[in-house]
Amino acid sequence: DYSQKFPEIQFITISQTAQAFSNVWTIRYDPGFEPFLSGYAMAVTTYDWRSAGLIPNDIEHREETFLNGAQYFCGRCLSSVAPYITFPLIVSLPSSASPEAWESGIDQIQSNYIYSYYISPEAASEALFEKFKGMDATLIGANDQPEGLDGKWLATIRIDLAGAILKIISGEEMAAQPGEIVPDLLIIPGSVGKIFHSGKEGILQEVYRDLLSGLVSPYDPQPPASFEK
């Protein structure tokens, strides 16, 4: 409504599908992509699949897509060393949960010998990172590597929405006809030796392209109506 009321103004929207208005830029984005890619990254980098995610339970599909990403790589992700359980595990709390609540959740699953953790943006805090300094575990998150976690931070993985907006409002793009922008998948390897090497970065970029094209879905498939009983 606003874009048609003010045709002289250019608008930016973040959407899964392109908007058919001459003054509207569309940044292609699906909120399921980032947790799916993070789950995939955990499976690619963690020995014996022994990983876990700190995932908010009040954001739709967040847990589902994280698990699907890991299982897209390793299938059932069943550990080969006791305790024999299926990974990744999830610490599931509301987005507003305190650092102490996330820490308590970590303590409850750590007996399963978790080697790597994914830290969602909602769970990230200085207090939580302080806890990880004293743990023997590696980390992946959407934020930049926190101070004091040298030797523990595997990688930063996020879809660069801010970069896409900057690209649009920079001189050349603003002079162009509005259209569709695909944000970059930003992968910044951390300081953990060569564990998160360029080959793994390349695999993640390939999966991101498959998500964008629709070849891969981050969501649980729904059966056609003809197969429902």
PDB file of C-alpha atoms in Angstrom, residues 12-158:
ATOM      1  CA  ILE A  12      13.145  -2.478   0.458  1.00  0.00           C
ATOM      2  CA  THR A  13      11.348  -5.614   1.587  1.00  0.00           C
ATOM      3  CA  ILE A  14      12.715  -8.898   2.912  1.00  0.00           C
ATOM      4  CA  SER A  15      10.669 -11.723   1.420  1.00  0.00           C
ATOM      5  CA  GLN A  16      10.817 -15.239  -0.007  1.00  0.00           C
ATOM      6  CA  THR A  17       9.274 -14.034  -3.271  1.00  0.00           C
ATOM      7  CA  ALA A  18       9.973 -10.991  -5.426  1.00  0.00           C
ATOM      8  CA  GLN A  19       7.506  -8.098  -5.192  1.00  0.00           C
ATOM      9  CA  ALA A  20       6.073  -6.953  -8.519  1.00  0.00           C
ATOM     10  CA  PHE A  21       6.275  -3.195  -7.972  1.00  0.00           C
ATOM     11  CA  SER A  22       8.590  -0.897  -9.895  1.00  0.00           C
ATOM     12  CA  ASN A  23       9.791   0.940  -6.778  1.00  0.00           C
ATOM     13  CA  VAL A  24      10.289  -2.069  -4.453  1.00  0.00           C
ATOM     14  CA  TRP A  25      13.543  -3.959  -3.912  1.00  0.00           C
ATOM     15  CA  THR A  26      13.194  -7.545  -2.680  1.00  0.00           C
ATOM     16  CA  ILE A  27      15.907  -9.159  -0.577  1.00  0.00           C
ATOM     17  CA  ARG A  28      15.410 -12.915  -1.041  1.00  0.00           C
ATOM     18  CA  TYR A  29      15.316 -14.465   2.411  1.00  0.00           C
ATOM     19  CA  ASP A  30      13.717 -17.412   4.170  1.00  0.00           C
ATOM     20  CA  PRO A  31      14.063 -17.512   7.989  1.00  0.00           C
ATOM     21  CA  GLY A  32      14.545 -21.287   7.825  1.00  0.00           C
ATOM     22  CA  PHE A  33      17.762 -21.055   5.812  1.00  0.00           C
ATOM     23  CA  GLU A  34      20.146 -19.893   8.534  1.00  0.00           C
ATOM     24  CA  PRO A  35      19.329 -22.541  11.192  1.00  0.00           C
ATOM     25  CA  PHE A  36      19.292 -25.227   8.473  1.00  0.00           C
ATOM     26  CA  LEU A  37      22.781 -24.217   7.323  1.00  0.00           C
ATOM     27  CA  SER A  38      23.998 -24.025  10.929  1.00  0.00           C
ATOM     28  CA  GLY A  39      22.716 -27.532  11.650  1.00  0.00           C
ATOM     29  CA  TYR A  40      24.428 -28.771   8.498  1.00  0.00           C
ATOM     30  CA  ALA A  41      27.662 -27.077   9.575  1.00  0.00           C
ATOM     31  CA  MET A  42      27.519 -28.777  12.970  1.00  0.00           C
ATOM     32  CA  ALA A  43      27.211 -32.195  11.330  1.00  0.00           C
ATOM     33  CA  VAL A  44      30.045 -31.468   8.912  1.00  0.00           C
ATOM     34  CA  THR A  45      32.486 -30.410  11.630  1.00  0.00           C
ATOM     35  CA  THR A  46      31.664 -32.472  14.739  1.00  0.00           C
ATOM     36  CA  TYR A  47      33.267 -35.826  15.510  1.00  0.00           C
ATOM     37  CA  ASP A  48      30.743 -38.648  15.997  1.00  0.00           C
ATOM     38  CA  TRP A  49      27.935 -36.079  15.388  1.00  0.00           C
ATOM     39  CA  ARG A  50      28.112 -35.096  19.089  1.00  0.00           C
ATOM     40  CA  SER A  51      26.695 -31.583  18.832  1.00  0.00           C
ATOM     41  CA  ALA A  52      23.863 -29.519  20.270  1.00  0.00           C
ATOM     42  CA  GLY A  53      22.037 -26.298  19.503  1.00  0.00           C
ATOM     43  CA  LEU A  54      20.790 -23.585  21.842  1.00  0.00           C
ATOM     44  CA  ILE A  55      17.524 -22.867  20.040  1.00  0.00           C
ATOM     45  CA  PRO A  56      14.539 -20.661  21.006  1.00  0.00           C
ATOM     46  CA  ASN A  57      11.286 -22.633  21.180  1.00  0.00           C
ATOM     47  CA  ASP A  58       8.985 -19.664  20.577  1.00  0.00           C
ATOM     48  CA  ILE A  59      10.105 -18.950  16.988  1.00  0.00           C
ATOM     49  CA  GLU A  60       8.260 -21.096  14.480  1.00  0.00           C
ATOM     50  CA  HIS A  61      10.264 -23.819  12.685  1.00  0.00           C
ATOM     51  CA  ARG A  62      13.597 -22.856  14.291  1.00  0.00           C
ATOM     52  CA  GLU A  63      14.181 -26.217  15.999  1.00  0.00           C
ATOM     53  CA  GLU A  64      12.824 -28.137  12.998  1.00  0.00           C
ATOM     54  CA  THR A  65      15.093 -26.481  10.454  1.00  0.00           C
ATOM     55  CA  PHE A  66      18.208 -26.792  12.621  1.00  0.00           C
ATOM     56  CA  LEU A  67      17.656 -30.531  13.022  1.00  0.00           C
ATOM     57  CA  ASN A  68      16.833 -30.934   9.343  1.00  0.00           C
ATOM     58  CA  GLY A  69      20.107 -29.271   8.377  1.00  0.00           C
ATOM     59  CA  ALA A  70      22.164 -31.752  10.387  1.00  0.00           C
ATOM     60  CA  GLN A  71      20.161 -34.739   9.179  1.00  0.00           C
ATOM     61  CA  TYR A  72      20.413 -33.586   5.560  1.00  0.00           C
ATOM     62  CA  PHE A  73      24.134 -34.317   5.864  1.00  0.00           C
ATOM     63  CA  CYS A  74      24.297 -37.371   8.133  1.00  0.00           C
ATOM     64  CA  GLY A  75      20.836 -38.940   8.101  1.00  0.00           C
ATOM     65  CA  ARG A  76      20.050 -40.346  11.526  1.00  0.00           C
ATOM     66  CA  CYS A  77      23.283 -38.971  13.067  1.00  0.00           C
ATOM     67  CA  LEU A  78      23.570 -41.882  15.532  1.00  0.00           C
ATOM     68  CA  SER A  79      26.744 -41.817  17.594  1.00  0.00           C
ATOM     69  CA  SER A  80      29.173 -44.736  17.295  1.00  0.00           C
ATOM     70  CA  VAL A  81      30.525 -44.310  20.819  1.00  0.00           C
ATOM     71  CA  ALA A  82      28.492 -44.582  24.051  1.00  0.00           C
ATOM     72  CA  PRO A  83      26.164 -43.057  25.025  1.00  0.00           C
ATOM     73  CA  TYR A  84      24.513 -44.166  21.777  1.00  0.00           C
ATOM     74  CA  ILE A  85      22.012 -41.431  20.978  1.00  0.00           C
ATOM     75  CA  THR A  86      20.888 -39.458  17.944  1.00  0.00           C
ATOM     76  CA  PHE A  87      22.370 -36.010  17.474  1.00  0.00           C
ATOM     77  CA  PRO A  88      22.205 -33.061  17.454  1.00  0.00           C
ATOM     78  CA  LEU A  89      20.561 -32.429  20.810  1.00  0.00           C
ATOM     79  CA  ILE A  90      18.684 -29.207  21.510  1.00  0.00           C
ATOM     80  CA  VAL A  91      18.461 -26.933  24.525  1.00  0.00           C
ATOM     81  CA  SER A  92      15.012 -25.452  23.944  1.00  0.00           C
ATOM     82  CA  LEU A  93      14.025 -22.269  25.807  1.00  0.00           C
ATOM     83  CA  PRO A  94      12.050 -19.073  25.134  1.00  0.00           C
ATOM     84  CA  SER A  95      13.873 -16.233  23.363  1.00  0.00           C
ATOM     85  CA  SER A  96      13.684 -14.187  26.561  1.00  0.00           C
ATOM     86  CA  ALA A  97      15.423 -16.844  28.687  1.00  0.00           C
ATOM     87  CA  SER A  98      18.249 -15.604  30.897  1.00  0.00           C
ATOM     88  CA  PRO A  99      21.906 -16.617  30.421  1.00  0.00           C
ATOM     89  CA  GLU A 100      21.567 -18.651  33.610  1.00  0.00           C
ATOM     90  CA  ALA A 101      18.685 -20.639  32.109  1.00  0.00           C
ATOM     91  CA  TRP A 102      20.708 -21.440  28.970  1.00  0.00           C
ATOM     92  CA  GLU A 103      23.670 -22.436  31.153  1.00  0.00           C
ATOM     93  CA  SER A 104      21.430 -24.767  33.170  1.00  0.00           C
ATOM     94  CA  GLY A 105      20.204 -26.363  29.937  1.00  0.00           C
ATOM     95  CA  ILE A 106      23.796 -26.959  28.843  1.00  0.00           C
ATOM     96  CA  ASP A 107      24.612 -28.603  32.161  1.00  0.00           C
ATOM     97  CA  GLN A 108      21.669 -30.981  31.757  1.00  0.00           C
ATOM     98  CA  ILE A 109      22.896 -32.397  28.426  1.00  0.00           C
ATOM     99  CA  GLN A 110      26.658 -32.206  28.869  1.00  0.00           C
ATOM    100  CA  SER A 111      26.783 -35.763  30.267  1.00  0.00           C
ATOM    101  CA  ASN A 112      26.152 -36.895  26.669  1.00  0.00           C
ATOM    102  CA  TYR A 113      29.666 -35.710  25.761  1.00  0.00           C
ATOM    103  CA  ILE A 114      28.800 -32.742  23.538  1.00  0.00           C
ATOM    104  CA  TYR A 115      31.794 -31.651  21.470  1.00  0.00           C
ATOM    105  CA  SER A 116      30.262 -28.700  19.587  1.00  0.00           C
ATOM    106  CA  TYR A 117      27.484 -26.183  20.199  1.00  0.00           C
ATOM    107  CA  TYR A 118      25.504 -23.910  17.911  1.00  0.00           C
ATOM    108  CA  ILE A 119      24.559 -20.684  19.681  1.00  0.00           C
ATOM    109  CA  SER A 120      21.503 -18.968  18.234  1.00  0.00           C
ATOM    110  CA  PRO A 121      21.395 -15.144  18.284  1.00  0.00           C
ATOM    111  CA  GLU A 122      18.707 -15.305  20.963  1.00  0.00           C
ATOM    112  CA  ALA A 123      20.888 -17.381  23.295  1.00  0.00           C
ATOM    113  CA  ALA A 124      24.123 -15.451  22.752  1.00  0.00           C
ATOM    114  CA  SER A 125      25.382 -13.312  25.635  1.00  0.00           C
ATOM    115  CA  GLU A 126      28.678 -12.374  27.254  1.00  0.00           C
ATOM    116  CA  ALA A 127      27.747 -14.409  30.319  1.00  0.00           C
ATOM    117  CA  LEU A 128      27.102 -17.512  28.240  1.00  0.00           C
ATOM    118  CA  PHE A 129      30.376 -17.123  26.339  1.00  0.00           C
ATOM    119  CA  GLU A 130      32.135 -16.814  29.669  1.00  0.00           C
ATOM    120  CA  LYS A 131      30.818 -20.269  30.600  1.00  0.00           C
ATOM    121  CA  PHE A 132      32.169 -21.764  27.373  1.00  0.00           C
ATOM    122  CA  LYS A 133      35.659 -20.480  28.151  1.00  0.00           C
ATOM    123  CA  GLY A 134      35.896 -23.160  30.820  1.00  0.00           C
ATOM    124  CA  MET A 135      34.418 -25.972  28.702  1.00  0.00           C
ATOM    125  CA  ASP A 136      36.046 -28.389  26.285  1.00  0.00           C
ATOM    126  CA  ALA A 137      33.743 -27.636  23.347  1.00  0.00           C
ATOM    127  CA  THR A 138      33.872 -25.801  20.031  1.00  0.00           C
ATOM    128  CA  LEU A 139      31.267 -23.266  18.917  1.00  0.00           C
ATOM    129  CA  ILE A 140      29.404 -21.947  15.880  1.00  0.00           C
ATOM    130  CA  GLY A 141      27.220 -18.849  15.999  1.00  0.00           C
ATOM    131  CA  ALA A 142      25.691 -16.071  13.922  1.00  0.00           C
ATOM    132  CA  ASN A 143      27.620 -13.365  15.762  1.00  0.00           C
ATOM    133  CA  ASP A 144      31.273 -12.491  15.294  1.00  0.00           C
ATOM    134  CA  GLN A 145      33.821 -14.435  17.332  1.00  0.00           C
ATOM    135  CA  PRO A 146      33.668 -13.222  20.944  1.00  0.00           C
ATOM    136  CA  GLU A 147      36.831 -12.227  22.746  1.00  0.00           C
ATOM    137  CA  GLY A 148      38.546 -14.910  24.776  1.00  0.00           C
ATOM    138  CA  LEU A 149      37.327 -17.857  22.715  1.00  0.00           C
ATOM    139  CA  ASP A 150      40.439 -18.418  20.621  1.00  0.00           C
ATOM    140  CA  GLY A 151      40.766 -22.141  19.992  1.00  0.00           C
ATOM    141  CA  LYS A 152      37.030 -22.723  20.504  1.00  0.00           C
ATOM    142  CA  TRP A 153      35.233 -20.702  17.800  1.00  0.00           C
ATOM    143  CA  LEU A 154      34.692 -22.803  14.658  1.00  0.00           C
ATOM    144  CA  ALA A 155      32.922 -20.248  12.490  1.00  0.00           C
ATOM    145  CA  THR A 156      30.458 -17.411  12.200  1.00  0.00           C
ATOM    146  CA  ILE A 157      27.615 -18.321   9.829  1.00  0.00           C
ATOM    147  CA  ARG A 158      24.874 -15.880   8.881  1.00  0.00           C
TER     148      ARG A 158
END
